[in-house]
mmCIF file of C-alpha atoms in Angstrom:
data_model
loop_
_atom_site.group_PDB
_atom_site.id
_atom_site.type_symbol
_atom_site.label_atom_id
_atom_site.label_comp_id
_atom_site.label_asym_id
_atom_site.label_seq_id
_atom_site.Cartn_x
_atom_site.Cartn_y
_atom_site.Cartn_z
ATOM 1 C CA UNK Q 1095 28.667 88.118 -10.071
ATOM 2 C CA UNK Q 1096 28.171 91.203 -12.244
ATOM 3 C CA UNK Q 1097 31.297 93.005 -13.352
ATOM 4 C CA UNK Q 1098 31.948 96.548 -12.200
ATOM 5 C CA UNK Q 1099 32.261 98.208 -15.593
ATOM 6 C CA UNK Q 1100 33.812 101.308 -14.064
ATOM 7 C CA UNK Q 1101 36.833 99.400 -12.840
ATOM 8 C CA UNK Q 1102 39.497 98.530 -15.456
ATOM 9 C CA UNK Q 1103 40.165 94.875 -16.094
ATOM 10 C CA UNK Q 1104 43.224 93.375 -14.457
ATOM 11 C CA UNK Q 1105 45.763 91.360 -16.461
ATOM 12 C CA UNK Q 1106 43.657 88.197 -16.110
ATOM 13 C CA UNK Q 1107 40.550 89.930 -17.416
ATOM 14 C CA UNK Q 1108 38.622 90.566 -14.194
ATOM 15 C CA UNK Q 1109 37.204 93.897 -13.048
ATOM 16 C CA UNK Q 1110 38.660 93.785 -9.571
ATOM 17 C CA UNK Q 1111 42.082 94.177 -7.923
ATOM 18 C CA UNK Q 1112 44.560 91.284 -8.296
ATOM 19 C CA UNK Q 1113 44.467 90.755 -4.531
ATOM 20 C CA UNK Q 1114 40.769 89.895 -4.801
ATOM 21 C CA UNK Q 1115 41.300 87.584 -7.808
ATOM 22 C CA UNK Q 1116 42.037 83.976 -6.921
ATOM 23 C CA UNK Q 1117 43.884 81.937 -9.511
ATOM 24 C CA UNK Q 1118 44.794 78.263 -9.267
ATOM 25 C CA UNK Q 1119 48.076 77.521 -11.016
ATOM 26 C CA UNK Q 1120 48.627 73.973 -12.283
ATOM 27 C CA UNK Q 1121 52.226 73.379 -11.220
ATOM 28 C CA UNK Q 1122 54.153 70.487 -12.752
ATOM 29 C CA UNK Q 1123 57.398 71.410 -11.022
ATOM 30 C CA UNK Q 1124 58.978 72.584 -14.258
ATOM 31 C CA UNK Q 1125 60.233 76.045 -15.102
ATOM 32 C CA UNK Q 1126 57.169 77.074 -17.144
ATOM 33 C CA UNK Q 1127 54.446 76.610 -14.541
ATOM 34 C CA UNK Q 1128 56.797 77.812 -11.796
ATOM 35 C CA UNK Q 1129 57.310 81.094 -13.643
ATOM 36 C CA UNK Q 1130 53.538 81.470 -14.107
ATOM 37 C CA UNK Q 1131 52.964 81.030 -10.375
ATOM 38 C CA UNK Q 1132 55.793 83.365 -9.371
ATOM 39 C CA UNK Q 1133 54.721 86.005 -11.902
ATOM 40 C CA UNK Q 1134 51.088 86.029 -10.767
ATOM 41 C CA UNK Q 1135 52.087 86.075 -7.091
ATOM 42 C CA UNK Q 1136 54.404 88.998 -7.842
ATOM 43 C CA UNK Q 1137 51.485 90.807 -9.504
ATOM 44 C CA UNK Q 1138 49.566 90.495 -6.237
ATOM 45 C CA UNK Q 1139 47.082 87.802 -7.239
ATOM 46 C CA UNK Q 1140 45.663 85.350 -4.706
ATOM 47 C CA UNK Q 1141 47.626 82.347 -6.034
ATOM 48 C CA UNK Q 1142 46.987 78.722 -5.086
ATOM 49 C CA UNK Q 1143 49.408 76.150 -6.501
ATOM 50 C CA UNK Q 1144 48.189 72.620 -7.261
ATOM 51 C CA UNK Q 1145 50.361 69.702 -8.344
ATOM 52 C CA UNK Q 1146 48.948 66.391 -9.503
ATOM 53 C CA UNK Q 1147 50.521 63.088 -8.547
ATOM 54 C CA UNK Q 1148 49.610 61.109 -11.633
ATOM 55 C CA UNK Q 1149 51.381 57.812 -11.073
ATOM 56 C CA UNK Q 1150 53.617 55.991 -8.575
ATOM 57 C CA UNK Q 1151 56.458 58.476 -8.622
ATOM 58 C CA UNK Q 1152 58.630 56.411 -6.297
ATOM 59 C CA UNK Q 1153 59.964 54.452 -9.258
ATOM 60 C CA UNK Q 1154 60.578 57.626 -11.217
ATOM 61 C CA UNK Q 1155 62.630 59.662 -8.752
ATOM 62 C CA UNK Q 1156 65.841 59.049 -10.665
ATOM 63 C CA UNK Q 1157 64.309 59.352 -14.128
ATOM 64 C CA UNK Q 1158 65.185 62.542 -15.981
ATOM 65 C CA UNK Q 1159 63.325 63.997 -18.922
ATOM 66 C CA UNK Q 1160 59.778 63.311 -17.746
ATOM 67 C CA UNK Q 1161 57.166 65.362 -15.936
ATOM 68 C CA UNK Q 1162 55.252 64.564 -12.760
ATOM 69 C CA UNK Q 1163 58.044 62.603 -11.008
ATOM 70 C CA UNK Q 1164 58.618 62.914 -7.266
ATOM 71 C CA UNK Q 1165 61.364 65.507 -7.628
ATOM 72 C CA UNK Q 1166 58.937 67.670 -9.610
ATOM 73 C CA UNK Q 1167 56.447 67.684 -6.732
ATOM 74 C CA UNK Q 1168 59.265 68.759 -4.439
ATOM 75 C CA UNK Q 1169 60.295 71.552 -6.834
ATOM 76 C CA UNK Q 1170 56.737 72.855 -7.114
ATOM 77 C CA UNK Q 1171 56.322 72.881 -3.329
ATOM 78 C CA UNK Q 1172 59.620 74.725 -2.945
ATOM 79 C CA UNK Q 1173 58.562 77.493 -5.358
ATOM 80 C CA UNK Q 1174 55.308 77.951 -3.436
ATOM 81 C CA UNK Q 1175 57.117 78.162 -0.110
ATOM 82 C CA UNK Q 1176 59.631 80.697 -1.407
ATOM 83 C CA UNK Q 1177 56.983 82.873 -3.056
ATOM 84 C CA UNK Q 1178 54.580 82.643 -0.123
ATOM 85 C CA UNK Q 1179 51.426 81.052 -1.529
ATOM 86 C CA UNK Q 1180 49.637 77.797 -0.572
ATOM 87 C CA UNK Q 1181 50.379 74.601 -2.480
ATOM 88 C CA UNK Q 1182 48.495 71.326 -2.611
ATOM 89 C CA UNK Q 1183 49.405 67.910 -4.001
ATOM 90 C CA UNK Q 1184 46.426 65.890 -5.207
ATOM 91 C CA UNK Q 1185 46.542 62.132 -5.711
ATOM 92 C CA UNK Q 1186 45.121 61.547 -9.193
ATOM 93 C CA UNK Q 1187 46.720 58.152 -9.787
ATOM 94 C CA UNK Q 1188 43.450 56.240 -10.209
ATOM 95 C CA UNK Q 1189 41.898 58.925 -12.412
ATOM 96 C CA UNK Q 1190 45.033 59.103 -14.555
ATOM 97 C CA UNK Q 1191 45.189 55.339 -14.969
ATOM 98 C CA UNK Q 1192 41.530 55.059 -15.934
ATOM 99 C CA UNK Q 1193 41.420 58.117 -18.206
ATOM 100 C CA UNK Q 1194 44.861 58.017 -19.841
ATOM 101 C CA UNK Q 1195 47.123 55.022 -19.233
ATOM 102 C CA UNK Q 1196 44.593 52.253 -19.928
ATOM 103 C CA UNK Q 1197 43.511 53.836 -23.210
ATOM 104 C CA UNK Q 1198 47.147 54.335 -24.167
ATOM 105 C CA UNK Q 1199 47.810 50.613 -23.747
ATOM 106 C CA UNK Q 1200 44.620 49.518 -25.509
ATOM 107 C CA UNK Q 1201 45.260 51.892 -28.438
ATOM 108 C CA UNK Q 1202 48.725 50.498 -29.002
ATOM 109 C CA UNK Q 1203 47.392 46.957 -28.890
ATOM 110 C CA UNK Q 1204 44.860 47.970 -31.549
ATOM 111 C CA UNK Q 1205 47.626 49.154 -33.869
ATOM 112 C CA UNK Q 1206 47.188 52.879 -33.220
ATOM 113 C CA UNK Q 1207 49.746 55.490 -32.152
ATOM 114 C CA UNK Q 1208 48.075 57.375 -29.268
ATOM 115 C CA UNK Q 1209 48.959 60.797 -27.859
ATOM 116 C CA UNK Q 1210 48.365 60.450 -24.094
ATOM 117 C CA UNK Q 1211 49.413 64.036 -23.327
ATOM 118 C CA UNK Q 1212 46.308 65.288 -25.168
ATOM 119 C CA UNK Q 1213 44.054 62.915 -23.235
ATOM 120 C CA UNK Q 1214 45.689 64.035 -19.981
ATOM 121 C CA UNK Q 1215 44.913 67.683 -20.730
ATOM 122 C CA UNK Q 1216 41.406 66.796 -21.882
ATOM 123 C CA UNK Q 1217 40.360 64.296 -19.210
ATOM 124 C CA UNK Q 1218 42.441 65.208 -16.165
ATOM 125 C CA UNK Q 1219 44.013 68.670 -16.104
ATOM 126 C CA UNK Q 1220 41.240 70.581 -17.867
ATOM 127 C CA UNK Q 1221 38.450 68.477 -16.386
ATOM 128 C CA UNK Q 1222 39.034 67.209 -12.846
ATOM 129 C CA UNK Q 1223 41.695 69.749 -11.928
ATOM 130 C CA UNK Q 1224 39.612 72.564 -13.367
ATOM 131 C CA UNK Q 1225 36.661 71.443 -11.254
ATOM 132 C CA UNK Q 1226 38.973 71.424 -8.225
ATOM 133 C CA UNK Q 1227 39.908 75.015 -9.035
ATOM 134 C CA UNK Q 1228 36.218 75.928 -9.059
ATOM 135 C CA UNK Q 1229 35.771 74.143 -5.717
ATOM 136 C CA UNK Q 1230 38.565 76.344 -4.364
ATOM 137 C CA UNK Q 1231 36.484 79.346 -5.501
ATOM 138 C CA UNK Q 1232 39.146 80.432 -7.970
ATOM 139 C CA UNK Q 1233 38.232 82.970 -10.623
ATOM 140 C CA UNK Q 1234 40.372 81.139 -13.179
ATOM 141 C CA UNK Q 1235 43.070 78.500 -13.646
ATOM 142 C CA UNK Q 1236 46.458 79.277 -15.176
ATOM 143 C CA UNK Q 1237 48.948 76.879 -16.754
ATOM 144 C CA UNK Q 1238 52.432 77.079 -18.223
ATOM 145 C CA UNK Q 1239 51.374 75.972 -21.700
ATOM 146 C CA UNK Q 1240 52.690 77.859 -24.697
ATOM 147 C CA UNK Q 1241 49.448 78.888 -26.338
ATOM 148 C CA UNK Q 1242 47.441 82.100 -26.410
ATOM 149 C CA UNK Q 1243 43.905 82.932 -25.328
ATOM 150 C CA UNK Q 1244 42.558 86.010 -27.067
ATOM 151 C CA UNK Q 1245 39.198 87.704 -26.789
ATOM 152 C CA UNK Q 1246 37.427 87.825 -30.154
ATOM 153 C CA UNK Q 1247 34.078 89.306 -31.173
ATOM 154 C CA UNK Q 1248 32.312 86.119 -30.012
ATOM 155 C CA UNK Q 1249 34.321 85.437 -26.858
ATOM 156 C CA UNK Q 1250 37.618 83.703 -26.009
ATOM 157 C CA UNK Q 1251 39.600 82.228 -28.899
ATOM 158 C CA UNK Q 1252 42.536 79.818 -28.917
ATOM 159 C CA UNK Q 1253 45.628 81.009 -30.811
ATOM 160 C CA UNK Q 1254 49.104 79.638 -31.432
ATOM 161 C CA UNK Q 1255 51.959 80.740 -29.199
ATOM 162 C CA UNK Q 1256 54.066 83.684 -30.283
ATOM 163 C CA UNK Q 1257 57.093 81.367 -30.435
ATOM 164 C CA UNK Q 1258 56.325 78.780 -33.108
ATOM 165 C CA UNK Q 1259 59.094 76.529 -31.777
ATOM 166 C CA UNK Q 1260 57.354 76.248 -28.402
ATOM 167 C CA UNK Q 1261 53.736 76.220 -29.605
ATOM 168 C CA UNK Q 1262 51.664 73.512 -27.860
ATOM 169 C CA UNK Q 1263 48.408 73.964 -29.763
ATOM 170 C CA UNK Q 1264 48.519 70.392 -31.123
ATOM 171 C CA UNK Q 1265 48.194 69.088 -27.571
ATOM 172 C CA UNK Q 1266 45.399 71.478 -26.570
ATOM 173 C CA UNK Q 1267 42.981 71.262 -29.506
ATOM 174 C CA UNK Q 1268 40.350 69.485 -27.388
ATOM 175 C CA UNK Q 1269 40.004 72.444 -25.011
ATOM 176 C CA UNK Q 1270 36.290 73.285 -25.022
ATOM 177 C CA UNK Q 1271 34.848 76.810 -25.196
ATOM 178 C CA UNK Q 1272 33.679 76.471 -21.573
ATOM 179 C CA UNK Q 1273 37.165 75.478 -20.431
ATOM 180 C CA UNK Q 1274 38.751 78.244 -22.495
ATOM 181 C CA UNK Q 1275 36.545 80.758 -20.736
ATOM 182 C CA UNK Q 1276 38.089 79.722 -17.410
ATOM 183 C CA UNK Q 1277 41.709 79.094 -18.450
ATOM 184 C CA UNK Q 1278 44.624 81.519 -18.720
ATOM 185 C CA UNK Q 1279 48.009 80.991 -20.439
ATOM 186 C CA UNK Q 1280 50.403 83.744 -19.285
ATOM 187 C CA UNK Q 1281 53.423 82.492 -21.270
ATOM 188 C CA UNK Q 1282 51.864 82.246 -24.728
ATOM 189 C CA UNK Q 1283 52.930 85.737 -25.803
ATOM 190 C CA UNK Q 1284 56.621 85.340 -24.897
ATOM 191 C CA UNK Q 1285 59.091 85.404 -27.812
ATOM 192 C CA UNK Q 1286 61.104 82.362 -26.681
ATOM 193 C CA UNK Q 1287 61.808 79.832 -23.937
ATOM 194 C CA UNK Q 1288 64.880 81.898 -23.087
ATOM 195 C CA UNK Q 1289 62.539 84.683 -22.016
ATOM 196 C CA UNK Q 1290 60.830 82.267 -19.609
ATOM 197 C CA UNK Q 1291 64.145 81.183 -18.115
ATOM 198 C CA UNK Q 1292 65.171 84.833 -17.745
ATOM 199 C CA UNK Q 1293 61.999 85.461 -15.751
ATOM 200 C CA UNK Q 1294 62.758 82.416 -13.601
ATOM 201 C CA UNK Q 1295 66.222 83.785 -12.886
ATOM 202 C CA UNK Q 1296 64.784 87.210 -12.032
ATOM 203 C CA UNK Q 1297 62.455 85.588 -9.495
ATOM 204 C CA UNK Q 1298 65.355 83.546 -8.102
ATOM 205 C CA UNK Q 1299 63.670 80.222 -8.860
ATOM 206 C CA UNK Q 1300 65.838 77.141 -8.352
ATOM 207 C CA UNK Q 1301 64.227 75.554 -11.432
ATOM 208 C CA UNK Q 1302 65.470 78.308 -13.762
ATOM 209 C CA UNK Q 1303 67.929 75.939 -15.458
ATOM 210 C CA UNK Q 1304 65.890 72.760 -15.044
ATOM 211 C CA UNK Q 1305 65.776 70.713 -18.292
ATOM 212 C CA UNK Q 1306 62.499 70.531 -20.183
ATOM 213 C CA UNK Q 1307 60.497 67.310 -19.951
ATOM 214 C CA UNK Q 1308 60.872 65.170 -23.064
ATOM 215 C CA UNK Q 1309 59.192 61.806 -22.570
ATOM 216 C CA UNK Q 1310 55.619 60.904 -21.765
ATOM 217 C CA UNK Q 1311 55.694 60.982 -17.962
ATOM 218 C CA UNK Q 1312 54.860 57.299 -17.451
ATOM 219 C CA UNK Q 1313 57.047 55.996 -20.311
ATOM 220 C CA UNK Q 1314 60.692 55.730 -19.180
ATOM 221 C CA UNK Q 1315 63.202 56.518 -21.930
ATOM 222 C CA UNK Q 1316 60.476 56.571 -24.568
ATOM 223 C CA UNK Q 1317 60.231 52.766 -24.575
ATOM 224 C CA UNK Q 1318 56.508 52.418 -25.219
ATOM 225 C CA UNK Q 1319 56.608 48.674 -25.823
ATOM 226 C CA UNK Q 1320 58.065 47.866 -22.397
ATOM 227 C CA UNK Q 1321 55.297 49.858 -20.720
ATOM 228 C CA UNK Q 1322 52.604 48.102 -22.769
ATOM 229 C CA UNK Q 1323 54.045 44.701 -21.864
ATOM 230 C CA UNK Q 1324 53.976 45.650 -18.189
ATOM 231 C CA UNK Q 1325 50.385 46.926 -18.382
ATOM 232 C CA UNK Q 1326 49.123 44.093 -20.578
ATOM 233 C CA UNK Q 1327 51.241 40.970 -19.896
ATOM 234 C CA UNK Q 1328 51.444 38.665 -22.890
ATOM 235 C CA UNK Q 1329 50.316 41.369 -25.300
ATOM 236 C CA UNK Q 1330 53.462 41.239 -27.426
ATOM 237 C CA UNK Q 1331 52.599 38.275 -29.606
ATOM 238 C CA UNK Q 1332 55.057 37.381 -32.387
ATOM 239 C CA UNK Q 1333 54.058 37.452 -36.044
ATOM 240 C CA UNK Q 1334 55.229 38.062 -39.585
ATOM 241 C CA UNK Q 1335 56.681 41.071 -41.348
ATOM 242 C CA UNK Q 1336 54.944 41.038 -44.715
ATOM 243 C CA UNK Q 1337 55.527 43.075 -47.856
ATOM 244 C CA UNK Q 1338 52.453 44.806 -49.240
ATOM 245 C CA UNK Q 1339 52.679 42.469 -52.234
ATOM 246 C CA UNK Q 1340 52.245 39.453 -49.935
ATOM 247 C CA UNK Q 1341 55.825 38.261 -49.526
ATOM 248 C CA UNK Q 1342 56.877 37.210 -46.035
ATOM 249 C CA UNK Q 1343 60.122 39.046 -45.277
ATOM 250 C CA UNK Q 1344 60.728 38.149 -41.657
ATOM 251 C CA UNK Q 1345 59.254 37.894 -38.183
ATOM 252 C CA UNK Q 1346 58.625 40.245 -35.287
ATOM 253 C CA UNK Q 1347 58.139 39.996 -31.525
ATOM 254 C CA UNK Q 1348 54.924 42.024 -31.364
ATOM 255 C CA UNK Q 1349 53.052 44.647 -33.366
ATOM 256 C CA UNK Q 1350 53.376 47.031 -30.400
ATOM 257 C CA UNK Q 1351 57.055 47.511 -31.284
ATOM 258 C CA UNK Q 1352 56.188 49.279 -34.576
ATOM 259 C CA UNK Q 1353 54.587 52.504 -35.750
ATOM 260 C CA UNK Q 1354 53.313 53.717 -39.123
ATOM 261 C CA UNK Q 1355 56.124 55.280 -41.144
ATOM 262 C CA UNK Q 1356 58.908 53.472 -39.271
ATOM 263 C CA UNK Q 1357 61.960 52.587 -41.359
ATOM 264 C CA UNK Q 1358 64.746 51.686 -38.937
ATOM 265 C CA UNK Q 1359 64.862 48.623 -36.750
ATOM 266 C CA UNK Q 1360 62.691 46.418 -38.963
ATOM 267 C CA UNK Q 1361 65.207 43.561 -38.995
ATOM 268 C CA UNK Q 1362 64.796 42.866 -42.705
ATOM 269 C CA UNK Q 1363 68.098 44.061 -44.119
ATOM 270 C CA UNK Q 1364 69.629 43.048 -47.411
ATOM 271 C CA UNK Q 1365 66.923 44.626 -49.575
ATOM 272 C CA UNK Q 1366 67.820 46.939 -52.448
ATOM 273 C CA UNK Q 1367 65.145 49.567 -51.685
ATOM 274 C CA UNK Q 1368 64.203 50.978 -48.248
ATOM 275 C CA UNK Q 1369 60.909 49.776 -46.814
ATOM 276 C CA UNK Q 1370 58.602 51.457 -44.326
ATOM 277 C CA UNK Q 1371 55.816 50.270 -42.056
ATOM 278 C CA UNK Q 1372 52.672 51.131 -44.006
ATOM 279 C CA UNK Q 1373 50.069 49.202 -41.991
ATOM 280 C CA UNK Q 1374 49.690 47.269 -38.750
ATOM 281 C CA UNK Q 1375 47.305 44.320 -39.041
ATOM 282 C CA UNK Q 1376 46.587 43.471 -35.415
ATOM 283 C CA UNK Q 1377 44.145 40.657 -36.173
ATOM 284 C CA UNK Q 1378 46.682 38.817 -38.333
ATOM 285 C CA UNK Q 1379 49.609 39.899 -36.141
ATOM 286 C CA UNK Q 1380 51.281 41.304 -39.263
ATOM 287 C CA UNK Q 1381 53.553 44.280 -39.755
ATOM 288 C CA UNK Q 1382 53.002 45.317 -43.374
ATOM 289 C CA UNK Q 1383 55.860 47.124 -45.098
ATOM 290 C CA UNK Q 1384 56.203 48.794 -48.489
ATOM 291 C CA UNK Q 1385 57.898 51.599 -50.420
ATOM 292 C CA UNK Q 1386 57.721 55.170 -49.169
ATOM 293 C CA UNK Q 1387 55.083 56.222 -51.694
ATOM 294 C CA UNK Q 1388 52.602 53.867 -50.018
ATOM 295 C CA UNK Q 1389 52.673 56.122 -46.968
ATOM 296 C CA UNK Q 1390 51.153 59.052 -48.857
ATOM 297 C CA UNK Q 1391 47.633 59.817 -47.641
ATOM 298 C CA UNK Q 1392 45.222 62.391 -49.002
ATOM 299 C CA UNK Q 1393 41.932 61.525 -47.249
ATOM 300 C CA UNK Q 1394 41.736 61.235 -43.457
ATOM 301 C CA UNK Q 1395 38.630 60.200 -41.474
ATOM 302 C CA UNK Q 1396 38.438 62.139 -38.192
ATOM 303 C CA UNK Q 1397 36.087 61.698 -35.236
ATOM 304 C CA UNK Q 1398 35.581 63.020 -31.658
ATOM 305 C CA UNK Q 1399 35.855 66.520 -33.102
ATOM 306 C CA UNK Q 1400 36.046 69.503 -30.781
ATOM 307 C CA UNK Q 1401 35.035 72.559 -32.809
ATOM 308 C CA UNK Q 1402 36.146 76.043 -31.755
ATOM 309 C CA UNK Q 1403 34.745 78.046 -34.660
ATOM 310 C CA UNK Q 1404 32.169 80.795 -34.260
ATOM 311 C CA UNK Q 1405 29.569 79.191 -36.536
ATOM 312 C CA UNK Q 1406 28.388 75.593 -35.912
ATOM 313 C CA UNK Q 1407 30.642 72.951 -37.481
ATOM 314 C CA UNK Q 1408 27.870 71.539 -39.646
ATOM 315 C CA UNK Q 1409 26.686 74.961 -40.849
ATOM 316 C CA UNK Q 1410 29.100 74.725 -43.812
ATOM 317 C CA UNK Q 1411 29.500 71.794 -46.214
ATOM 318 C CA UNK Q 1412 33.248 72.329 -46.078
ATOM 319 C CA UNK Q 1413 35.834 74.410 -44.273
ATOM 320 C CA UNK Q 1414 39.071 75.528 -45.942
ATOM 321 C CA UNK Q 1415 41.651 75.287 -43.168
ATOM 322 C CA UNK Q 1416 45.171 74.088 -42.480
ATOM 323 C CA UNK Q 1417 45.603 70.872 -40.526
ATOM 324 C CA UNK Q 1418 48.429 69.283 -38.582
ATOM 325 C CA UNK Q 1419 48.466 65.460 -38.400
ATOM 326 C CA UNK Q 1420 51.519 65.080 -36.148
ATOM 327 C CA UNK Q 1421 52.922 67.399 -33.502
ATOM 328 C CA UNK Q 1422 56.236 67.660 -35.360
ATOM 329 C CA UNK Q 1423 54.736 68.416 -38.795
ATOM 330 C CA UNK Q 1424 53.817 71.874 -40.109
ATOM 331 C CA UNK Q 1425 50.157 72.583 -40.924
ATOM 332 C CA UNK Q 1426 49.052 71.632 -44.457
ATOM 333 C CA UNK Q 1427 46.253 73.153 -46.517
ATOM 334 C CA UNK Q 1428 43.113 71.019 -46.403
ATOM 335 C CA UNK Q 1429 39.377 70.886 -46.904
ATOM 336 C CA UNK Q 1430 37.434 69.706 -43.855
ATOM 337 C CA UNK Q 1431 34.021 68.257 -44.736
ATOM 338 C CA UNK Q 1432 31.674 67.717 -41.762
ATOM 339 C CA UNK Q 1433 29.788 64.426 -41.582
ATOM 340 C CA UNK Q 1434 28.227 65.215 -38.212
ATOM 341 C CA UNK Q 1435 28.996 67.566 -35.332
ATOM 342 C CA UNK Q 1436 31.818 65.261 -34.244
ATOM 343 C CA UNK Q 1437 32.924 63.535 -37.476
ATOM 344 C CA UNK Q 1438 34.527 64.743 -40.683
ATOM 345 C CA UNK Q 1439 36.508 63.755 -43.720
ATOM 346 C CA UNK Q 1440 39.678 65.758 -44.198
ATOM 347 C CA UNK Q 1441 41.096 66.090 -47.696
ATOM 348 C CA UNK Q 1442 44.743 67.149 -47.811
ATOM 349 C CA UNK Q 1443 45.580 69.288 -50.834
ATOM 350 C CA UNK Q 1444 49.084 67.791 -50.703
ATOM 351 C CA UNK Q 1445 49.392 64.139 -49.604
ATOM 352 C CA UNK Q 1446 50.987 63.565 -46.199
ATOM 353 C CA UNK Q 1447 53.202 60.615 -45.321
ATOM 354 C CA UNK Q 1448 52.867 58.511 -42.192
ATOM 355 C CA UNK Q 1449 49.329 59.452 -41.162
ATOM 356 C CA UNK Q 1450 48.537 57.134 -38.272
ATOM 357 C CA UNK Q 1451 45.349 56.176 -36.404
ATOM 358 C CA UNK Q 1452 45.474 57.445 -32.839
ATOM 359 C CA UNK Q 1453 47.136 60.730 -33.751
ATOM 360 C CA UNK Q 1454 45.287 64.040 -33.674
ATOM 361 C CA UNK Q 1455 44.250 66.114 -36.684
ATOM 362 C CA UNK Q 1456 44.238 69.734 -35.536
ATOM 363 C CA UNK Q 1457 42.497 72.534 -37.452
ATOM 364 C CA UNK Q 1458 44.170 75.926 -37.960
ATOM 365 C CA UNK Q 1459 43.222 79.200 -39.594
ATOM 366 C CA UNK Q 1460 45.024 79.142 -42.934
ATOM 367 C CA UNK Q 1461 46.196 82.744 -42.876
ATOM 368 C CA UNK Q 1462 46.300 83.425 -39.157
ATOM 369 C CA UNK Q 1463 47.101 82.032 -35.720
ATOM 370 C CA UNK Q 1464 43.681 80.830 -34.558
ATOM 371 C CA UNK Q 1465 43.016 77.173 -33.706
ATOM 372 C CA UNK Q 1466 39.618 75.859 -34.740
ATOM 373 C CA UNK Q 1467 39.797 72.626 -32.746
ATOM 374 C CA UNK Q 1468 40.384 69.216 -34.258
ATOM 375 C CA UNK Q 1469 39.707 65.521 -33.810
ATOM 376 C CA UNK Q 1470 41.212 62.049 -33.735
ATOM 377 C CA UNK Q 1471 42.406 60.108 -36.757
ATOM 378 C CA UNK Q 1472 40.761 56.733 -36.543
ATOM 379 C CA UNK Q 1473 41.894 55.214 -39.799
ATOM 380 C CA UNK Q 1474 44.893 56.451 -41.759
ATOM 381 C CA UNK Q 1475 44.741 54.084 -44.685
#
């Protein structure tokens, strides 16, 4: 449909009144997405709330600190009822298991440290749910993520949130240009989470003081190993804890209980110098430990790259960017050298400790807020 250039754009970027602009809001039941839905409804938009049931929430009703549980579906429905817009709950359990949970389990068994929240955004929320929004004839889909969508000279760009403490760019690097064209992130410009909660209180939302989700939604209490053992019975095979110099220092109950960079809980006390997990050898069932300096990594192979730059990824022999190799780490200066459109070698100008296969390597503008995409670390040593 051609835009009426004489009509000013509304706050979502469409040249028509809010009442004629349908927006699907992905509602998790938390305060962020609830505020987005209430705000857009208050602005007069044709809001449709959609909540995904991603797993058997019956067992999670009493579990705090995780998204997508049964109480969250109830909270999302309540917001929709109070604000007067339709709300749907979609059963995505099978899709979520196939696209996210199974890979999570297999990655851990292969000695990697996966980030299922990224895969959920990539393969479920911004894929199947986005297609559902199109089926509902929505003009766009809005979420409660803390990230910004800005219009640049070549179209929509992805930028970090105004509040660096809430920025979720690490988890959204795989958003494609086509998806970005359709998505909206109304909270990305807010100065703090307090501002979001103030908006929730102004709208009289019952979730205004609801705690933020902390854990991966299908991992109770952050105990990854117990979930893996449930999904893949017999997967936790015992083996040896071995020093990098070859000495056997102890035994373990399964490689899945360890991650690269781990220091505590190794069960090999009595040593004069602290040791860290520097490698997981799945084939030999070995947890390899060594001194901290062995964790330092300068070169990182990355694949499955999603590139958000204006020029093609392979149009330059190298890109001088900043990269983040864990969600909790600040970006570090790096040189990204394309191997193909979806593969690259990343050279860190300052070595990083604890780089782990399965984590994301996200590309950032060195002197600005723009995100240039990223990829998956497939070998960190």
